[in-house]
XYZ file of C-alpha atoms in Angstrom:
713
model
C 298.682 -93.040 -10.415
C 295.329 -92.887 -8.686
C 295.693 -92.552 -4.923
C 297.655 -91.235 -1.965
C 299.614 -94.479 -1.718
C 300.914 -93.959 -5.253
C 301.988 -90.402 -4.423
C 303.796 -91.412 -1.249
C 305.536 -94.319 -3.006
C 306.841 -92.038 -5.753
C 307.996 -89.336 -3.350
C 309.702 -91.858 -1.056
C 311.507 -93.550 -3.947
C 312.766 -90.265 -5.387
C 313.808 -88.976 -1.957
C 316.222 -91.915 -1.673
C 318.045 -90.939 -4.881
C 321.343 -89.195 -4.016
C 321.183 -85.496 -4.827
C 317.392 -85.162 -4.618
C 316.369 -82.480 -2.129
C 312.638 -82.383 -2.835
C 310.057 -84.449 -4.699
C 306.411 -83.479 -4.811
C 303.677 -85.267 -6.764
C 300.632 -83.526 -8.228
C 297.928 -86.190 -8.472
C 295.627 -83.899 -10.435
C 298.039 -83.272 -13.315
C 299.902 -86.607 -13.013
C 303.195 -84.779 -12.653
C 306.107 -84.913 -10.256
C 308.298 -81.901 -9.534
C 311.832 -82.813 -8.452
C 314.543 -80.530 -7.084
C 317.969 -82.135 -7.363
C 321.701 -81.495 -7.667
C 322.687 -82.107 -11.335
C 326.227 -82.981 -10.249
C 324.955 -85.962 -8.226
C 322.091 -87.315 -10.301
C 320.329 -86.833 -13.631
C 316.891 -86.793 -15.206
C 317.596 -90.205 -16.736
C 318.296 -91.697 -13.311
C 315.103 -90.214 -11.898
C 313.106 -91.723 -14.772
C 314.801 -95.101 -14.212
C 313.878 -94.920 -10.524
C 310.223 -94.316 -11.358
C 310.237 -97.099 -13.953
C 311.719 -99.400 -11.326
C 308.751 -98.958 -8.979
C 306.196 -99.400 -11.740
C 305.601 -95.811 -12.873
C 306.853 -95.254 -16.441
C 307.863 -91.598 -16.677
C 309.152 -89.071 -19.177
C 310.237 -85.449 -19.174
C 307.271 -83.118 -19.286
C 305.872 -82.345 -22.711
C 302.554 -80.540 -22.708
C 299.909 -82.936 -24.036
C 297.496 -81.670 -26.622
C 293.758 -81.377 -26.223
C 293.368 -84.095 -28.876
C 295.365 -86.540 -26.743
C 293.249 -85.711 -23.690
C 290.067 -86.262 -25.711
C 291.409 -89.612 -26.933
C 292.030 -90.703 -23.342
C 288.520 -89.666 -22.336
C 286.996 -91.554 -25.271
C 288.960 -94.683 -24.377
C 287.793 -94.463 -20.770
C 284.168 -93.978 -21.807
C 284.374 -96.998 -24.125
C 285.501 -99.166 -21.225
C 282.742 -97.720 -19.062
C 280.147 -98.411 -21.766
C 281.278 -102.012 -22.248
C 281.210 -102.621 -18.483
C 277.736 -101.094 -18.198
C 276.364 -103.153 -21.090
C 277.834 -106.362 -19.679
C 276.709 -105.616 -16.114
C 273.115 -104.998 -17.228
C 272.898 -108.218 -19.241
C 274.648 -110.379 -16.653
C 272.358 -108.957 -13.986
C 269.301 -109.932 -16.076
C 270.610 -113.477 -16.307
C 271.371 -113.511 -12.577
C 267.854 -112.345 -11.712
C 266.487 -115.149 -13.868
C 268.660 -117.673 -12.033
C 267.637 -116.313 -8.626
C 263.977 -116.527 -9.605
C 264.519 -120.034 -10.977
C 266.050 -121.281 -7.738
C 262.745 -120.588 -6.037
C 260.834 -122.053 -8.983
C 261.261 -125.057 -11.207
C 264.363 -124.086 -13.260
C 266.263 -127.196 -14.260
C 269.978 -127.631 -13.662
C 270.752 -127.573 -17.391
C 268.955 -124.236 -17.904
C 270.715 -122.739 -14.873
C 274.067 -123.990 -16.184
C 273.353 -122.452 -19.591
C 272.574 -119.092 -17.963
C 275.834 -119.279 -16.011
C 277.821 -120.000 -19.180
C 276.069 -117.131 -20.963
C 277.025 -114.876 -18.036
C 280.627 -116.040 -18.356
C 280.573 -115.430 -22.108
C 279.434 -111.838 -21.543
C 281.356 -111.015 -18.363
C 284.850 -112.425 -18.984
C 285.663 -110.446 -22.181
C 284.141 -107.328 -20.607
C 286.237 -107.793 -17.457
C 289.385 -108.307 -19.532
C 288.727 -105.116 -21.518
C 287.142 -102.762 -18.983
C 289.401 -103.789 -16.113
C 292.638 -102.929 -17.912
C 293.204 -99.574 -16.133
C 293.011 -101.340 -12.766
C 294.989 -104.402 -13.825
C 297.819 -102.350 -15.345
C 298.048 -100.148 -12.267
C 298.080 -103.174 -9.947
C 300.793 -104.933 -11.979
C 302.936 -101.789 -11.953
C 302.572 -101.594 -8.183
C 303.466 -105.253 -7.657
C 306.472 -104.974 -9.962
C 307.621 -102.104 -7.795
C 307.081 -104.228 -4.667
C 304.395 -101.996 -3.243
C 300.652 -101.864 -2.831
C 298.069 -99.399 -4.074
C 294.298 -99.408 -3.989
C 294.083 -101.047 -7.429
C 295.756 -104.205 -6.085
C 292.795 -105.293 -3.903
C 290.361 -104.204 -6.627
C 292.116 -106.314 -9.257
C 292.584 -109.213 -6.878
C 288.923 -109.151 -5.899
C 287.721 -109.012 -9.518
C 290.082 -111.773 -10.680
C 289.253 -114.032 -7.726
C 285.505 -113.491 -8.175
C 285.708 -114.248 -11.912
C 288.005 -117.258 -11.430
C 285.873 -118.716 -8.666
C 282.757 -118.192 -10.793
C 284.304 -120.106 -13.705
C 285.193 -122.972 -11.356
C 281.702 -122.945 -9.872
C 280.169 -122.970 -13.354
C 282.216 -125.970 -14.458
C 281.097 -127.801 -11.311
C 277.430 -126.932 -11.822
C 277.134 -124.875 -8.622
C 274.143 -122.680 -7.836
C 276.288 -119.673 -6.836
C 278.479 -117.716 -9.274
C 279.679 -114.118 -9.021
C 280.091 -112.879 -12.566
C 277.537 -110.195 -11.726
C 279.619 -109.032 -8.757
C 282.859 -108.851 -10.757
C 281.497 -106.872 -13.703
C 279.217 -104.680 -11.569
C 282.186 -103.807 -9.364
C 284.156 -102.699 -12.421
C 281.205 -100.715 -13.763
C 280.665 -98.711 -10.584
C 284.397 -98.249 -10.047
C 284.746 -96.884 -13.564
C 281.892 -94.451 -12.879
C 283.567 -93.247 -9.687
C 286.958 -92.958 -11.312
C 285.529 -91.167 -14.330
C 283.822 -88.609 -12.086
C 287.041 -88.124 -10.130
C 289.216 -87.856 -13.239
C 286.782 -85.482 -14.935
C 286.763 -83.212 -11.904
C 290.567 -83.300 -11.677
C 290.906 -82.603 -15.389
C 288.605 -79.602 -15.117
C 290.466 -78.359 -12.046
C 293.828 -78.754 -13.742
C 292.261 -77.085 -16.760
C 291.128 -74.157 -14.631
C 294.786 -73.152 -14.627
C 296.380 -74.983 -17.524
C 293.505 -74.338 -19.927
C 293.867 -70.621 -19.270
C 296.970 -70.844 -21.410
C 294.863 -72.393 -24.140
C 292.675 -69.279 -24.190
C 295.622 -67.155 -25.211
C 295.703 -66.429 -28.936
C 298.071 -68.759 -30.772
C 298.906 -66.179 -33.447
C 299.166 -62.400 -33.564
C 299.207 -59.676 -36.220
C 302.534 -57.882 -35.762
C 303.013 -54.324 -37.053
C 306.449 -53.679 -38.530
C 308.192 -50.301 -38.443
C 307.300 -49.659 -42.091
C 303.589 -50.158 -41.404
C 303.300 -53.620 -42.924
C 301.743 -56.489 -41.009
C 302.576 -60.143 -40.686
C 300.886 -63.008 -38.903
C 303.261 -64.677 -36.446
C 303.059 -67.335 -33.769
C 302.308 -65.955 -30.307
C 305.352 -67.852 -29.025
C 307.610 -65.696 -31.199
C 306.383 -62.428 -29.653
C 308.703 -60.482 -27.390
C 308.400 -57.403 -25.206
C 308.289 -54.230 -27.285
C 306.463 -55.673 -30.298
C 303.456 -53.800 -31.677
C 300.438 -55.985 -32.422
C 297.082 -55.242 -34.018
C 294.160 -56.936 -32.272
C 290.817 -56.942 -34.083
C 287.420 -57.018 -32.407
C 286.551 -60.546 -31.320
C 290.180 -61.672 -31.011
C 291.992 -62.632 -27.838
C 295.146 -60.821 -26.862
C 298.273 -62.910 -27.432
C 300.447 -61.068 -24.901
C 300.362 -58.584 -22.029
C 300.767 -54.990 -23.095
C 299.664 -51.357 -23.158
C 297.192 -49.907 -25.655
C 298.897 -47.416 -27.985
C 295.950 -46.591 -30.215
C 292.252 -47.323 -30.422
C 289.385 -47.786 -27.973
C 287.479 -50.936 -27.166
C 286.001 -53.041 -24.405
C 287.850 -56.032 -23.008
C 286.215 -59.048 -21.381
C 288.655 -60.276 -18.710
C 286.572 -62.555 -16.489
C 289.155 -65.337 -16.773
C 291.675 -63.024 -15.071
C 289.596 -61.010 -12.603
C 286.329 -62.926 -12.286
C 284.483 -59.727 -13.303
C 281.804 -60.377 -15.943
C 281.339 -56.707 -16.949
C 283.645 -55.681 -19.838
C 286.230 -52.986 -19.088
C 286.519 -49.944 -21.336
C 290.055 -49.480 -22.658
C 291.778 -46.698 -24.557
C 295.285 -45.336 -25.011
C 297.468 -46.172 -22.010
C 295.266 -48.993 -20.700
C 296.894 -52.249 -19.658
C 295.666 -55.501 -21.205
C 296.505 -59.136 -20.513
C 297.022 -62.209 -22.639
C 293.933 -64.380 -22.977
C 291.405 -61.594 -22.459
C 288.908 -60.924 -25.237
C 288.850 -57.727 -27.291
C 285.188 -56.949 -27.730
C 284.318 -53.688 -29.460
C 287.031 -52.334 -31.766
C 290.512 -52.831 -33.149
C 293.412 -51.655 -30.979
C 297.172 -51.440 -31.356
C 299.102 -52.801 -28.387
C 302.750 -52.473 -27.381
C 303.606 -55.783 -25.719
C 305.232 -55.797 -22.286
C 305.314 -59.565 -21.659
C 304.849 -62.578 -23.910
C 304.617 -66.364 -23.822
C 305.663 -67.707 -20.384
C 306.169 -64.208 -18.939
C 302.496 -63.224 -19.129
C 300.125 -62.929 -16.195
C 298.213 -65.915 -17.555
C 301.298 -68.136 -17.457
C 302.129 -66.894 -13.954
C 298.660 -67.811 -12.693
C 299.023 -71.310 -14.138
C 302.378 -71.721 -12.374
C 300.929 -70.519 -9.061
C 298.007 -72.937 -9.321
C 300.306 -75.837 -10.142
C 302.574 -75.009 -7.203
C 299.589 -74.893 -4.841
C 298.319 -78.267 -6.061
C 301.698 -79.828 -5.301
C 301.300 -78.938 -1.632
C 299.454 -80.902 1.023
C 296.911 -79.568 3.463
C 296.599 -81.204 6.862
C 293.453 -83.115 5.879
C 295.082 -84.293 2.649
C 298.139 -85.469 4.584
C 295.866 -87.286 7.035
C 293.975 -89.008 4.208
C 297.228 -89.956 2.467
C 298.620 -91.518 5.641
C 295.364 -93.353 6.336
C 295.194 -94.743 2.788
C 298.847 -95.764 2.917
C 298.395 -97.686 6.183
C 295.049 -99.091 5.137
C 296.284 -100.687 1.875
C 298.157 -103.575 3.549
C 295.379 -103.861 6.142
C 292.969 -104.761 3.333
C 294.941 -107.894 2.457
C 295.512 -108.805 6.094
C 291.776 -108.637 6.860
C 290.928 -110.673 3.770
C 293.519 -113.350 4.592
C 292.356 -113.441 8.209
C 288.758 -113.904 7.067
C 289.709 -116.804 4.787
C 291.765 -118.448 7.546
C 289.025 -117.955 10.127
C 286.336 -119.535 7.973
C 288.622 -122.450 7.135
C 289.438 -123.007 10.808
C 285.731 -123.031 11.612
C 285.274 -125.772 9.026
C 283.088 -123.958 6.487
C 285.038 -125.185 3.457
C 287.182 -123.326 0.954
C 284.260 -122.089 -1.177
C 282.535 -120.270 1.676
C 285.886 -119.049 3.016
C 286.961 -117.696 -0.369
C 283.570 -116.047 -0.931
C 283.826 -114.213 2.399
C 287.470 -113.287 1.716
C 286.567 -111.866 -1.707
C 283.754 -109.812 -0.147
C 286.167 -108.432 2.467
C 288.788 -107.733 -0.195
C 286.301 -105.762 -2.267
C 284.581 -103.935 0.557
C 287.783 -102.819 2.305
C 289.306 -101.144 -0.757
C 290.350 -97.655 0.454
C 288.975 -95.824 -2.590
C 286.572 -93.616 -0.642
C 289.203 -92.810 1.971
C 291.777 -91.887 -0.658
C 289.303 -89.651 -2.506
C 287.717 -88.076 0.585
C 289.813 -84.913 0.802
C 291.498 -84.470 -2.611
C 288.098 -84.461 -4.306
C 286.937 -81.592 -2.074
C 290.181 -79.678 -2.521
C 289.961 -79.924 -6.303
C 286.323 -78.797 -6.357
C 287.034 -75.843 -4.037
C 290.033 -74.483 -5.951
C 288.201 -74.930 -9.237
C 285.205 -72.931 -7.980
C 287.388 -70.133 -6.629
C 289.385 -69.950 -9.837
C 286.181 -69.114 -11.707
C 285.625 -66.246 -9.242
C 289.068 -64.746 -9.889
C 290.561 -66.153 -6.676
C 293.906 -67.950 -6.752
C 294.848 -70.238 -3.865
C 298.642 -70.171 -3.606
C 299.176 -72.579 -0.700
C 297.816 -76.089 -0.229
C 296.608 -75.515 3.326
C 295.428 -71.958 2.705
C 291.734 -72.868 2.594
C 292.020 -74.928 5.772
C 293.518 -71.980 7.656
C 290.962 -69.583 6.175
C 288.193 -71.809 7.522
C 289.664 -71.438 11.038
C 289.918 -67.620 10.985
C 287.735 -65.628 13.397
C 289.306 -62.155 13.165
C 289.828 -60.104 10.004
C 292.308 -57.240 9.716
C 292.080 -54.942 6.686
C 294.706 -52.625 5.303
C 293.173 -49.424 3.870
C 294.941 -48.157 0.781
C 294.587 -50.582 -2.091
C 292.674 -53.107 0.012
C 289.603 -51.582 1.612
C 289.956 -48.765 -0.909
C 290.773 -49.057 -4.592
C 294.183 -47.451 -4.241
C 293.350 -45.185 -7.193
C 292.458 -41.550 -6.394
C 289.331 -40.243 -8.079
C 288.464 -36.633 -8.840
C 285.396 -35.625 -6.834
C 282.910 -32.757 -7.178
C 283.518 -32.689 -10.934
C 280.223 -30.878 -11.537
C 281.559 -27.769 -9.780
C 284.781 -27.624 -11.822
C 284.777 -25.244 -14.815
C 284.784 -27.432 -17.957
C 287.592 -25.469 -19.627
C 289.792 -25.828 -16.522
C 289.216 -29.585 -16.356
C 289.902 -30.003 -20.062
C 293.104 -27.950 -19.982
C 294.393 -29.559 -16.776
C 293.825 -32.989 -18.308
C 295.813 -31.906 -21.374
C 298.744 -30.983 -19.123
C 298.428 -34.320 -17.309
C 297.968 -36.504 -20.395
C 301.544 -37.802 -20.547
C 302.113 -38.071 -16.802
C 301.907 -41.420 -14.999
C 301.213 -39.867 -11.601
C 297.996 -41.270 -10.022
C 296.449 -37.796 -9.764
C 297.267 -37.093 -13.413
C 295.628 -40.326 -14.498
C 292.589 -39.482 -12.368
C 292.283 -36.086 -14.099
C 292.451 -37.686 -17.542
C 289.817 -40.260 -16.573
C 287.504 -37.560 -15.255
C 287.903 -35.407 -18.363
C 287.269 -38.364 -20.639
C 284.167 -39.251 -18.624
C 282.908 -35.660 -19.121
C 283.203 -36.185 -22.883
C 286.423 -34.266 -23.554
C 288.851 -35.537 -26.181
C 292.074 -35.241 -24.200
C 295.071 -34.245 -26.327
C 298.456 -33.815 -24.673
C 299.562 -30.180 -24.400
C 302.868 -29.015 -25.865
C 305.669 -27.506 -23.831
C 304.925 -29.391 -20.602
C 307.725 -30.189 -18.205
C 307.672 -31.928 -14.854
C 309.013 -30.229 -11.748
C 310.015 -33.127 -9.462
C 308.025 -33.245 -6.251
C 305.840 -30.282 -7.193
C 303.903 -30.799 -10.415
C 303.709 -29.857 -14.083
C 304.363 -26.539 -15.804
C 303.478 -25.421 -19.318
C 304.354 -22.231 -21.191
C 302.096 -23.036 -24.135
C 302.927 -23.189 -27.841
C 306.304 -24.663 -27.022
C 307.695 -21.375 -25.637
C 310.304 -21.483 -22.876
C 308.845 -21.838 -19.403
C 310.437 -18.592 -18.318
C 308.640 -16.685 -21.059
C 305.238 -15.202 -20.426
C 302.620 -13.886 -22.760
C 301.249 -10.435 -22.298
C 299.401 -10.505 -18.992
C 299.781 -14.232 -18.640
C 301.811 -16.607 -16.467
C 302.853 -20.203 -17.174
C 300.173 -22.782 -16.440
C 300.866 -25.018 -13.502
C 299.283 -28.201 -12.212
C 300.394 -29.614 -8.893
C 300.707 -29.044 -5.167
C 298.830 -26.035 -3.742
C 302.090 -24.280 -2.845
C 303.356 -24.809 -6.402
C 300.364 -23.126 -8.020
C 300.197 -20.305 -5.478
C 297.416 -21.519 -3.195
C 297.901 -21.142 0.556
C 296.215 -24.364 1.714
C 298.595 -27.308 1.468
C 296.541 -30.148 2.938
C 292.935 -31.134 3.118
C 291.217 -31.235 6.479
C 289.242 -34.396 5.711
C 289.914 -37.611 3.829
C 290.579 -35.859 0.508
C 293.731 -34.576 -1.183
C 294.098 -31.290 -3.081
C 295.705 -30.470 -6.418
C 295.711 -26.988 -7.923
C 295.616 -25.771 -11.522
C 296.818 -22.230 -12.290
C 295.340 -20.754 -15.447
C 297.364 -18.486 -17.772
C 295.592 -15.487 -16.210
C 296.760 -16.536 -12.736
C 293.432 -17.825 -11.426
C 293.744 -21.051 -9.414
C 291.209 -23.866 -9.715
C 291.178 -26.511 -6.982
C 290.784 -30.217 -7.674
C 289.865 -32.523 -4.806
C 290.724 -36.219 -4.913
C 289.590 -39.113 -2.780
C 290.825 -42.670 -2.686
C 287.365 -44.172 -2.834
C 286.415 -47.317 -0.985
C 285.683 -50.402 -2.990
C 282.039 -50.248 -4.089
C 280.861 -53.072 -1.831
C 283.127 -52.347 1.172
C 280.360 -51.505 3.653
C 278.181 -54.421 2.537
C 281.048 -56.919 2.852
C 282.152 -55.622 6.261
C 278.559 -55.924 7.469
C 278.354 -59.486 6.119
C 281.594 -60.433 7.868
C 280.442 -58.960 11.185
C 277.083 -60.719 10.909
C 278.970 -63.978 10.325
C 280.751 -63.523 13.657
C 284.100 -62.135 12.540
C 285.818 -59.354 14.488
C 286.843 -56.735 11.907
C 289.781 -54.313 12.308
C 291.348 -51.644 10.099
C 295.080 -50.846 10.259
C 296.591 -48.154 8.044
C 299.639 -45.977 7.736
C 297.518 -43.117 6.391
C 296.720 -39.967 8.363
C 294.104 -40.115 11.095
C 291.361 -38.145 9.328
C 291.517 -40.314 6.205
C 291.493 -43.573 8.181
C 288.649 -42.437 10.434
C 286.584 -41.425 7.412
C 287.254 -44.752 5.669
C 286.400 -46.733 8.810
C 283.157 -44.784 9.233
C 282.125 -45.365 5.614
C 282.955 -49.080 5.819
C 281.314 -49.574 9.211
C 284.491 -50.625 11.040
C 284.643 -49.628 14.716
C 288.149 -50.834 15.588
C 290.789 -48.959 13.581
C 294.285 -47.517 13.940
C 296.013 -44.881 11.800
C 299.589 -43.807 11.063
C 300.800 -47.326 11.782
C 303.645 -48.718 9.681
C 304.499 -52.304 8.688
C 306.229 -52.969 12.032
C 303.235 -51.619 13.940
C 300.832 -53.800 11.962
C 302.999 -56.806 12.720
C 302.941 -56.032 16.456
C 299.155 -55.565 16.428
C 298.578 -58.920 14.729
C 300.928 -60.640 17.176
C 298.967 -59.076 20.044
C 295.687 -60.364 18.613
C 297.216 -63.811 18.139
C 298.346 -63.916 21.774
C 294.748 -63.321 22.862
C 293.735 -66.483 20.995
C 292.460 -64.855 17.811
C 293.074 -66.559 14.480
C 293.768 -63.575 12.287
C 293.053 -63.318 8.589
C 295.188 -60.442 7.323
C 293.951 -58.826 4.118
C 296.464 -56.382 2.739
C 298.779 -55.261 -0.010
C 300.825 -58.277 -1.002
C 303.972 -56.174 -1.323
C 303.900 -53.574 1.445
C 302.216 -55.705 4.087
C 304.363 -58.836 3.700
C 305.348 -59.040 7.423
C 301.738 -58.700 8.562
C 300.547 -61.200 5.964
C 303.143 -63.712 7.124
C 302.213 -63.188 10.786
C 298.517 -63.859 10.275
C 296.963 -67.290 10.683
C 295.839 -66.862 7.067
C 296.260 -64.107 4.501
C 294.641 -62.672 1.400
C 295.682 -59.955 -1.010
C 293.881 -57.929 -3.638
C 296.392 -58.119 -6.449
C 296.687 -56.727 -9.916
C 298.956 -58.174 -12.557
C 301.959 -56.120 -11.498
C 302.414 -57.848 -8.170
C 300.579 -61.144 -8.440
C 303.734 -63.247 -8.367
C 305.427 -61.253 -5.591
C 302.592 -61.129 -3.077
C 303.218 -62.961 0.169
C 299.573 -63.941 0.696
C 298.138 -67.461 0.728
C 295.229 -66.391 -1.448
C 294.879 -63.703 -4.103
C 291.685 -62.120 -5.378
C 291.293 -59.755 -8.298
C 288.776 -57.186 -9.386
C 287.429 -54.002 -7.815
C 285.074 -55.620 -5.313
C 285.552 -57.344 -1.961
C 282.890 -59.969 -2.687
C 285.599 -62.620 -3.398
C 286.553 -62.441 0.305
C 283.114 -63.658 1.350
C 283.097 -66.255 -1.419
C 286.529 -67.547 -0.382
C 285.611 -67.777 3.295
C 282.328 -69.503 2.411
C 284.112 -72.034 0.195
C 286.800 -72.573 2.846
C 284.218 -73.336 5.528
C 282.155 -75.505 3.185
C 285.206 -77.447 2.001
C 286.193 -78.144 5.609
C 282.684 -79.415 6.353
C 282.646 -81.557 3.221
C 286.088 -83.008 3.926
C 284.881 -84.079 7.362
C 281.652 -85.405 5.831
C 283.666 -87.462 3.351
C 285.828 -88.829 6.149
C 282.651 -89.782 8.006
C 281.202 -91.472 4.909
C 284.401 -93.441 4.283
C 284.946 -94.475 7.896
C 281.276 -95.140 8.607
C 281.012 -97.342 5.542
C 283.990 -99.419 6.688
C 282.788 -99.693 10.277
C 279.424 -101.016 9.108
C 280.295 -103.268 6.173
C 283.686 -104.766 7.081
C 282.391 -106.724 10.118
C 279.355 -107.853 8.103
C 281.593 -109.046 5.271
C 283.919 -110.911 7.631
C 280.904 -112.651 9.182
C 279.687 -113.721 5.733
C 276.582 -111.534 5.648
C 277.725 -109.620 2.539
C 278.029 -111.317 -0.845
C 280.667 -110.159 -3.351
C 277.913 -108.456 -5.379
C 276.653 -106.460 -2.405
C 280.264 -105.676 -1.488
C 280.913 -104.396 -5.006
C 277.860 -102.156 -4.951
C 278.567 -100.869 -1.424
C 282.228 -100.088 -2.077
C 281.492 -98.374 -5.387
C 278.634 -96.443 -3.824
C 280.928 -95.106 -1.093
C 283.462 -93.887 -3.670
C 280.766 -92.269 -5.784
C 279.238 -90.728 -2.649
C 282.413 -88.912 -1.586
C 283.120 -87.748 -5.141
C 279.528 -86.634 -5.647
C 279.550 -84.814 -2.316
C 282.665 -82.931 -3.405
C 281.206 -82.082 -6.812
C 278.280 -80.360 -5.053
C 280.745 -77.727 -3.878
C 281.266 -76.509 -7.438
C 277.692 -75.279 -7.809
C 276.233 -75.246 -4.302
C 274.808 -71.928 -3.126
C 276.868 -70.869 -0.131
C 276.192 -68.288 2.561
C 278.624 -67.036 5.176
C 277.004 -67.619 8.561
C 278.029 -67.844 12.176
């Protein structure tokens, strides 16, 4: 399976099977996903259907890395043999060409031709097997793919050359046949390598997960078990330098975790008790004990792989266009070749000249470049974004992102981190901060976690206080030493941490973009803590970059006016609206759309689902908790907004490169097909030109993986 024609043939054949409601082929992973009614058909029947059209199939079993390496080695062997043969046959051909103009005798020329045949024919038989097998499978299934004209052209060129050699002719085309195979193998190897790496960007993530884990039993003993046998609730010991085998929460120990494969962030994250970790990330500094929350196929890593696979099964509009063009073009190749042969015969040029021109047309009109034009770009783009921590969930997501001209941000959790931070810590009495953090140590409230983080950053060893109880909706209360809350020590009152009214402070709300929490000491004194949901560190820089690139930037938030105004001012956004709920955001996006704007909505994948769906395109900053539920087309991770610029840059560049590849493929055909039909292109030149066009579109796409991109108007 190598081209759009193959994909369409498979999907059409499966769609005709009773009970099948959906069939979608993933060319990159060589897989087909079928949705069907088990009461009306079966897996066996689906496999028989695929076998019947020339595509032997089997139920999915994950292939090992060793098998993939064996396939690559086999392909490289065929490429090496073709290259060796092409070089030697070309040397002989150059000698013959030079001899024609000199005094080479007929016997010497004939010997050179037979030597060329001796080198080329075994090489063609061996190196051409991938094309020949694919063509035979297609013909058995009564269909055409792009390997049919390739195989036909190679076989005809080789056969005609043998006949010409036996007759002592001056012209043979062994060089064309073997050179065609050599360049085609180069192009296909580049394409397959890129697809393998792209598929590996998701699938190989699973390979980074530890295969075994050290499990701690209740009695303190340890045992080494397979990662597949882990389940939620297990306690595992992860040493420094090991990868985590499952998602979980740190119960004991401190370390640093390198999680670039999940978030795209290269800087290690400091972890301690209560921190969340993910399968596949690398434990860097010290041993930690982790309580697993998800294992095997339930981990974030497995979910990302599933999302990537689902996106690859889709079709963007350019991919659909290329597939249709390749499908229609395949029979046109044979029609043009037959018409060329008939035309030359009618004009009385003889069968040799007619067949030579027909072979050249057959070779030069192969739709390889057209079939590779868009998929190659799509694979390169998604692979690049995956390395940046960006997951493309929909096949046409990048195409719609490239069209966007207006960007709408949500505030909390999108423009901001969504995690309150304690501010003005230098003015807080150290003993008050330490004691308040002790009260908050076991609480999961965002403000409590912020207090613990701040105390830890100040160097305090936070130990949970005894006798703490939570008062729902108000805060935490502690009597100390495990005494009843109602009891008081001489001259002391119970400690409280919570809302200003709960601790006895008159002010209940902040008058700016901050929030207030109070801590009442045992002596009754109240210490105020101020929290701010800080903007992402590069928010202002990214907004400025987007505006410079010509995007209109808006901010919509359900937060209070003062907080939204402050956030908009810090980020440099002039157009903002506050206290606007999900329905209001939806209406605002619909209004922008009616004015002709193509809106990119960037918001919380859970709370902003209606607005995300209404936008022309959508992105979400997502952590592991909601990555599978988010409604966005594209997901980025990490604490920075830089992935937005990277994604938009890649989207625009991929659109340009897709159009460039279309231009290369179509321009090549418009120039060379008429020349070939008129007899001005030999089979050798046709082979080089066709292979060059395929390599050109693949090479152009590969540039996207490392090209420096800037977001401009």
